Amino acid sequence: MPSHAGSGRYAPSPSGDLHLGNLRTAMLAWLFARSTGRRFLMRIEDLDRARDAGAAERQLADLAALGLDWDGEPVRQTERAAEHEAAIARLDAAGLVYECTCTRREIAEAPTAPHDPPGAYPGTCRDRDEAERAAAREAILPRLPALRLRVPEAEREQAFDDLLLGRVSGAGDDLVLRRGDGAIAYNLAVVVDDAAMGVDQVVRGDDLASSTPRQVLLQRLLGLPAPPAMEYAHVPLVLGPTGARLAKRDGAVTLSDLAAAGVEPARVRSLLTASLGLAAPAERVGMAELLARFDPAALPREPWVWRPE
Ligand code: GLU
């Protein structure tokens, strides 16, 4: 096994039990990290969730039942608020943060520049002076303003090379750093926490590929490791029988549902490894053997469609 100073990670949001799509992504994150000699870390992305006390523990137990292991204690994002705030303060000191009092609806209804992607922030609050800002704050009380990143014009376009998707580029608008309710935004927390944890390899579902240019932008503005020092692999999702992204409504899709239906974790692992082209259907392969077989270049590039039978 090569040895590598960096780390990979899996970063589930504790919103309920992991389904087959989450489990498959976790298995891939483990394979990518361990096959390159990296450490493999866990992070519980609990910033945005009504605390479901047991959800994170059940997720970790399911990952272990599948045969995954990780280094050290899982990191909880809610315990890292001071670092998140410190990063915002650094951006602010560089003149890159402004208050935004817009509601979702105001943003949706504002005219946008022709080249902006749909939903992009139109810049309404960007250039307010002190007096305008005070008036705007006053006007939305008891609501508080959100904080947005003032993206420098020259930095709007960001690109990175994905191990599976190739070159990905995207334009970033003035993304939210901290919401009006005080919650730290996903993009900021991910970037700050990955850097603090020594993560240099991010493997996650390809639904998040479009967030990555914004995260790369934040890495650059904060002076944190960015591509090519950060490696990305956005992996295909699992679809349900209807062709939509797999969800709880698709029946027994979590380890505990499947166990209740008589499908043991070892069998789930075979299904997942077969879906990745790493094993024959129903073949039982140990984790060490899976690592030996793992070849990113040979991974399926299409979503896997889960059919319960
Ligand atoms: N917490 C995110 C999710 O569960 C993943 C974030 C990431 O991997 O960067 O979808």
Short mmCIF file of C-alpha atoms and ligand atoms in Angstrom, two decimals:
data_model
loop_
_atom_site.label_atom_id
_atom_site.label_comp_id
_atom_site.label_asym_id
_atom_site.label_seq_id
_atom_site.Cartn_x
_atom_site.Cartn_y
_atom_site.Cartn_z
CA MET A 1 0.00 0.00 0.00
CA PRO A 2 1.45 3.45 -0.84
CA SER A 3 1.76 5.77 2.11
CA HIS A 4 0.41 9.28 1.87
CA ALA A 5 0.38 12.14 4.36
CA GLY A 6 -3.10 13.34 3.36
CA SER A 7 -6.59 12.24 4.27
CA GLY A 8 -9.83 11.35 2.60
CA ARG A 9 -13.15 11.66 4.37
CA TYR A 10 -16.83 10.89 4.38
CA ALA A 11 -19.09 13.66 5.61
CA PRO A 12 -22.70 12.55 6.10
CA SER A 13 -25.47 14.87 7.23
CA PRO A 14 -27.26 13.20 10.15
CA SER A 15 -30.76 13.65 8.75
CA GLY A 16 -31.76 10.01 8.99
CA ASP A 17 -30.41 6.59 8.14
CA LEU A 18 -27.99 6.30 5.22
CA HIS A 19 -29.51 4.76 2.11
CA LEU A 20 -27.81 2.65 -0.53
CA GLY A 21 -26.66 5.73 -2.44
CA ASN A 22 -24.99 7.20 0.65
CA LEU A 23 -23.49 3.82 1.56
CA ARG A 24 -22.09 3.36 -1.93
CA THR A 25 -20.53 6.84 -1.89
CA ALA A 26 -19.04 6.12 1.55
CA MET A 27 -17.56 2.87 0.28
CA LEU A 28 -16.01 4.73 -2.66
CA ALA A 29 -14.60 7.42 -0.39
CA TRP A 30 -13.03 4.68 1.73
CA LEU A 31 -11.62 2.90 -1.33
CA PHE A 32 -10.16 6.09 -2.81
CA ALA A 33 -8.53 7.05 0.50
CA ARG A 34 -7.23 3.67 1.57
CA SER A 35 -6.02 2.65 -1.90
CA THR A 36 -3.82 5.75 -1.96
CA GLY A 37 -2.49 5.18 1.57
CA ARG A 38 -4.41 8.13 2.99
CA ARG A 39 -6.06 8.31 6.37
CA PHE A 40 -9.84 8.09 6.24
CA LEU A 41 -11.78 10.51 8.44
CA MET A 42 -15.42 10.96 9.37
CA ARG A 43 -17.18 14.27 9.73
CA ILE A 44 -20.75 14.66 10.95
CA GLU A 45 -22.27 17.59 9.05
CA ASP A 46 -24.79 18.54 11.71
CA LEU A 47 -24.84 22.33 11.20
CA ASP A 48 -28.15 22.50 9.55
CA ARG A 49 -30.09 19.72 11.16
CA ALA A 50 -32.64 19.54 13.88
CA ARG A 51 -30.49 17.44 16.23
CA ASP A 52 -31.58 13.86 15.82
CA ALA A 53 -29.47 12.58 18.67
CA GLY A 54 -29.30 9.01 17.41
CA ALA A 55 -28.94 9.58 13.67
CA ALA A 56 -25.19 10.14 13.55
CA GLU A 57 -24.53 7.11 15.75
CA ARG A 58 -26.74 4.90 13.57
CA GLN A 59 -24.99 6.13 10.45
CA LEU A 60 -21.58 5.31 11.91
CA ALA A 61 -22.78 1.88 13.03
CA ASP A 62 -24.09 1.17 9.53
CA LEU A 63 -20.80 2.21 7.93
CA ALA A 64 -18.93 -0.09 10.32
CA ALA A 65 -21.37 -2.93 9.58
CA LEU A 66 -20.53 -2.51 5.92
CA GLY A 67 -16.85 -3.05 6.73
CA LEU A 68 -15.58 0.54 6.64
CA ASP A 69 -13.17 1.81 9.26
CA TRP A 70 -11.88 5.31 9.93
CA ASP A 71 -9.08 7.02 11.80
CA GLY A 72 -9.67 8.91 15.02
CA GLU A 73 -12.94 10.21 16.39
CA PRO A 74 -15.56 11.60 14.01
CA VAL A 75 -15.50 15.41 13.86
CA ARG A 76 -18.78 17.22 14.49
CA GLN A 77 -19.25 20.44 12.58
CA THR A 78 -21.31 22.05 15.33
CA GLU A 79 -18.23 21.85 17.58
CA ARG A 80 -16.19 23.92 15.14
CA ALA A 81 -18.16 27.18 15.26
CA ALA A 82 -15.17 29.23 16.48
CA GLU A 83 -13.10 28.22 13.45
CA HIS A 84 -15.98 28.95 11.07
CA GLU A 85 -16.44 32.40 12.58
CA ALA A 86 -12.68 33.04 12.45
CA ALA A 87 -12.67 32.28 8.72
CA ILE A 88 -15.52 34.74 8.15
CA ALA A 89 -13.60 37.33 10.19
CA ARG A 90 -10.54 36.85 7.96
CA LEU A 91 -12.61 37.33 4.83
CA ASP A 92 -14.24 40.36 6.41
CA ALA A 93 -10.88 41.88 7.29
CA ALA A 94 -10.02 41.58 3.59
CA GLY A 95 -13.19 43.49 2.67
CA LEU A 96 -14.84 40.37 1.24
CA VAL A 97 -17.97 40.14 3.40
CA TYR A 98 -21.20 42.13 3.30
CA GLU A 99 -24.58 41.99 4.97
CA CYS A 100 -27.54 40.86 2.92
CA THR A 101 -31.12 41.47 3.95
CA CYS A 102 -32.78 39.90 0.89
CA THR A 103 -35.43 37.25 1.28
CA ARG A 104 -35.45 34.24 -1.01
CA ARG A 105 -38.38 35.75 -2.80
CA GLU A 106 -36.68 39.10 -3.37
CA ILE A 107 -33.72 37.25 -4.87
CA ALA A 108 -35.95 35.17 -7.12
CA GLU A 109 -37.81 38.25 -8.33
CA ALA A 110 -34.83 40.54 -8.88
CA PRO A 111 -33.62 41.04 -12.45
CA THR A 112 -30.32 39.27 -13.06
CA ALA A 113 -27.57 39.93 -15.56
CA PRO A 114 -28.02 37.85 -18.75
CA HIS A 115 -24.92 35.68 -18.16
CA ASP A 116 -25.81 34.84 -14.54
CA PRO A 117 -27.00 31.29 -13.82
CA PRO A 118 -30.62 31.01 -12.59
CA GLY A 119 -30.86 31.65 -8.87
CA ALA A 120 -27.59 33.61 -8.80
CA TYR A 121 -27.52 36.41 -6.27
CA PRO A 122 -28.30 39.64 -8.14
CA GLY A 123 -26.08 41.81 -5.94
CA THR A 124 -28.87 43.87 -4.38
CA CYS A 125 -27.08 44.47 -1.05
CA ARG A 126 -23.53 44.43 -2.37
CA ASP A 127 -22.73 48.12 -2.65
CA ARG A 128 -24.65 49.71 0.20
CA ASP A 129 -23.06 52.50 2.18
CA GLU A 130 -23.12 52.63 5.98
CA ALA A 131 -26.45 54.49 6.20
CA GLU A 132 -28.22 52.27 3.68
CA ARG A 133 -26.98 49.19 5.49
CA ALA A 134 -28.25 50.45 8.87
CA ALA A 135 -31.64 51.24 7.37
CA ALA A 136 -31.85 47.84 5.72
CA ARG A 137 -30.99 46.08 9.00
CA GLU A 138 -33.63 48.08 10.81
CA ALA A 139 -36.25 47.31 8.19
CA ILE A 140 -36.02 43.51 8.55
CA LEU A 141 -36.01 43.28 12.36
CA PRO A 142 -36.37 40.91 14.15
CA ARG A 143 -34.82 39.05 11.24
CA LEU A 144 -31.03 39.51 11.02
CA PRO A 145 -28.99 39.96 7.86
CA ALA A 146 -27.12 37.08 6.28
CA LEU A 147 -23.44 37.49 5.41
CA ARG A 148 -22.34 37.08 1.81
CA LEU A 149 -18.99 36.78 0.13
CA ARG A 150 -18.07 39.69 -2.11
CA VAL A 151 -16.58 37.63 -4.93
CA PRO A 152 -13.81 39.55 -6.66
CA GLU A 153 -14.66 39.89 -10.36
CA ALA A 154 -11.42 38.21 -11.46
CA GLU A 155 -12.19 35.16 -9.27
CA ARG A 156 -15.74 34.41 -10.41
CA GLU A 157 -14.73 31.59 -12.73
CA GLN A 158 -13.13 28.65 -10.99
CA ALA A 159 -12.14 25.29 -12.41
CA PHE A 160 -10.70 22.04 -11.11
CA ASP A 161 -9.80 18.63 -12.50
CA ASP A 162 -12.06 15.90 -11.18
CA LEU A 163 -10.74 12.33 -11.12
CA LEU A 164 -13.98 11.07 -12.70
CA LEU A 165 -15.59 14.08 -14.37
CA GLY A 166 -12.48 15.66 -15.89
CA ARG A 167 -12.28 19.43 -16.06
CA VAL A 168 -15.18 21.10 -14.23
CA SER A 169 -15.67 24.84 -14.21
CA GLY A 170 -18.30 27.11 -12.80
CA ALA A 171 -19.00 30.71 -12.02
CA GLY A 172 -19.64 31.67 -8.44
CA ASP A 173 -22.07 34.36 -7.35
CA ASP A 174 -21.86 36.09 -3.97
CA LEU A 175 -22.53 33.01 -1.87
CA VAL A 176 -23.90 33.05 1.65
CA LEU A 177 -21.33 32.51 4.41
CA ARG A 178 -23.65 32.78 7.41
CA ARG A 179 -27.40 32.73 7.20
CA GLY A 180 -29.68 35.24 8.89
CA ASP A 181 -30.51 32.65 11.57
CA GLY A 182 -26.81 32.42 12.43
CA ALA A 183 -26.20 29.02 10.80
CA ILE A 184 -22.87 28.71 9.02
CA ALA A 185 -23.29 27.90 5.33
CA TYR A 186 -22.33 24.48 4.02
CA ASN A 187 -19.68 25.72 1.57
CA LEU A 188 -17.77 27.68 4.18
CA ALA A 189 -17.88 24.92 6.80
CA VAL A 190 -16.73 22.24 4.35
CA VAL A 191 -13.74 24.27 3.20
CA VAL A 192 -12.65 25.28 6.71
CA ASP A 193 -13.12 21.80 8.14
CA ASP A 194 -11.45 19.93 5.27
CA ALA A 195 -8.38 22.14 5.67
CA ALA A 196 -8.32 21.81 9.47
CA MET A 197 -8.63 18.03 9.22
CA GLY A 198 -5.81 17.74 6.69
CA VAL A 199 -8.20 16.45 4.03
CA ASP A 200 -6.69 16.58 0.56
CA GLN A 201 -9.04 14.16 -1.19
CA VAL A 202 -12.78 14.76 -1.43
CA VAL A 203 -15.00 11.95 -2.70
CA ARG A 204 -18.73 12.68 -2.73
CA GLY A 205 -21.86 12.43 -4.84
CA ASP A 206 -21.77 14.16 -8.20
CA ASP A 207 -24.79 16.25 -7.21
CA LEU A 208 -22.24 18.34 -5.30
CA ALA A 209 -19.88 18.89 -8.25
CA SER A 210 -21.54 22.23 -8.98
CA SER A 211 -20.71 23.45 -5.44
CA THR A 212 -17.04 22.72 -5.85
CA PRO A 213 -16.02 25.81 -7.86
CA ARG A 214 -17.37 27.93 -4.99
CA GLN A 215 -15.46 25.86 -2.48
CA VAL A 216 -12.28 26.23 -4.53
CA LEU A 217 -12.85 29.98 -4.59
CA LEU A 218 -13.16 30.02 -0.78
CA GLN A 219 -10.01 27.93 -0.44
CA ARG A 220 -8.10 30.42 -2.58
CA LEU A 221 -9.45 33.49 -0.76
CA LEU A 222 -8.67 31.94 2.63
CA GLY A 223 -5.20 30.81 1.56
CA LEU A 224 -6.06 27.14 2.17
CA PRO A 225 -4.92 24.19 0.05
CA ALA A 226 -6.80 24.23 -3.27
CA PRO A 227 -6.57 22.08 -6.43
CA PRO A 228 -4.26 20.57 -7.51
CA ALA A 229 -3.25 20.12 -3.84
CA MET A 230 -6.89 19.13 -3.22
CA GLU A 231 -8.10 16.12 -5.17
CA TYR A 232 -11.76 15.65 -6.09
CA ALA A 233 -13.78 12.66 -7.25
CA HIS A 234 -17.50 13.23 -7.71
CA VAL A 235 -19.10 9.82 -8.00
CA PRO A 236 -22.31 8.78 -9.79
CA LEU A 237 -25.48 8.69 -7.74
CA VAL A 238 -27.80 5.76 -7.17
CA LEU A 239 -31.20 6.11 -8.78
CA GLY A 240 -34.44 4.49 -7.67
CA PRO A 241 -36.63 2.32 -9.91
CA THR A 242 -38.37 5.44 -11.29
CA GLY A 243 -35.09 6.93 -12.47
CA ALA A 244 -35.15 9.68 -9.85
CA ARG A 245 -32.45 9.94 -7.22
CA LEU A 246 -32.81 7.12 -4.68
CA ALA A 247 -34.89 8.14 -1.65
CA LYS A 248 -36.62 6.63 1.34
CA ARG A 249 -39.88 6.39 -0.65
CA ASP A 250 -38.23 3.73 -2.82
CA GLY A 251 -38.86 1.13 -0.12
CA ALA A 252 -36.22 -0.80 1.78
CA VAL A 253 -33.08 1.24 1.04
CA THR A 254 -31.32 1.49 4.41
CA LEU A 255 -29.33 -1.23 6.14
CA SER A 256 -31.96 -1.61 8.84
CA ASP A 257 -34.87 -1.78 6.32
CA LEU A 258 -32.94 -4.31 4.30
CA ALA A 259 -32.02 -6.37 7.37
CA ALA A 260 -35.70 -6.42 8.32
CA ALA A 261 -36.40 -7.76 4.82
CA GLY A 262 -33.82 -10.51 5.36
CA VAL A 263 -30.94 -8.88 3.49
CA GLU A 264 -27.91 -8.90 5.78
CA PRO A 265 -25.16 -6.22 5.62
CA ALA A 266 -22.74 -8.67 4.01
CA ARG A 267 -25.21 -9.17 1.17
CA VAL A 268 -25.67 -5.40 0.84
CA ARG A 269 -21.92 -5.08 0.56
CA SER A 270 -21.89 -7.64 -2.26
CA LEU A 271 -24.62 -5.74 -4.07
CA LEU A 272 -22.68 -2.50 -3.76
CA THR A 273 -19.33 -3.98 -4.75
CA ALA A 274 -20.92 -5.71 -7.74
CA SER A 275 -22.49 -2.38 -8.74
CA LEU A 276 -19.01 -0.87 -8.72
CA GLY A 277 -17.64 -3.58 -10.96
CA LEU A 278 -15.42 -4.85 -8.14
CA ALA A 279 -17.06 -8.23 -7.66
CA ALA A 280 -19.25 -10.73 -9.46
CA PRO A 281 -22.93 -10.64 -8.41
CA ALA A 282 -23.30 -12.30 -5.00
CA GLU A 283 -19.53 -12.71 -4.66
CA ARG A 284 -18.33 -12.06 -1.10
CA VAL A 285 -15.08 -10.11 -1.19
CA GLY A 286 -13.12 -8.96 1.86
CA MET A 287 -12.14 -5.32 2.21
CA ALA A 288 -8.44 -6.01 1.59
CA GLU A 289 -9.26 -7.82 -1.64
CA LEU A 290 -11.57 -4.96 -2.68
CA LEU A 291 -8.72 -2.53 -2.18
CA ALA A 292 -6.47 -4.67 -4.31
CA ARG A 293 -9.09 -4.72 -7.07
CA PHE A 294 -9.97 -1.03 -6.89
CA ASP A 295 -9.10 0.98 -9.98
CA PRO A 296 -10.68 4.44 -10.30
CA ALA A 297 -10.25 4.38 -14.08
CA ALA A 298 -12.48 1.30 -14.30
CA LEU A 299 -15.36 2.66 -12.20
CA PRO A 300 -18.77 2.90 -13.85
CA ARG A 301 -19.45 6.50 -14.89
CA GLU A 302 -23.21 6.10 -15.07
CA PRO A 303 -25.66 6.19 -12.16
CA TRP A 304 -26.56 2.81 -10.71
CA VAL A 305 -30.27 2.03 -10.82
CA TRP A 306 -31.46 0.19 -7.74
CA ARG A 307 -34.17 -2.36 -8.42
CA PRO A 308 -35.44 -3.97 -5.22
CA GLU A 309 -35.79 -7.49 -6.67
N1 GLU B 1 -22.91 16.49 4.04
C1 GLU B 1 -23.03 16.41 2.61
C2 GLU B 1 -24.07 15.36 2.27
O1 GLU B 1 -24.38 14.53 3.08
C3 GLU B 1 -21.73 16.02 1.94
C4 GLU B 1 -20.77 17.13 1.96
C5 GLU B 1 -19.43 16.84 1.34
O2 GLU B 1 -19.06 15.67 1.16
O3 GLU B 1 -18.72 17.80 1.09
O4 GLU B 1 -24.60 15.40 1.17
#
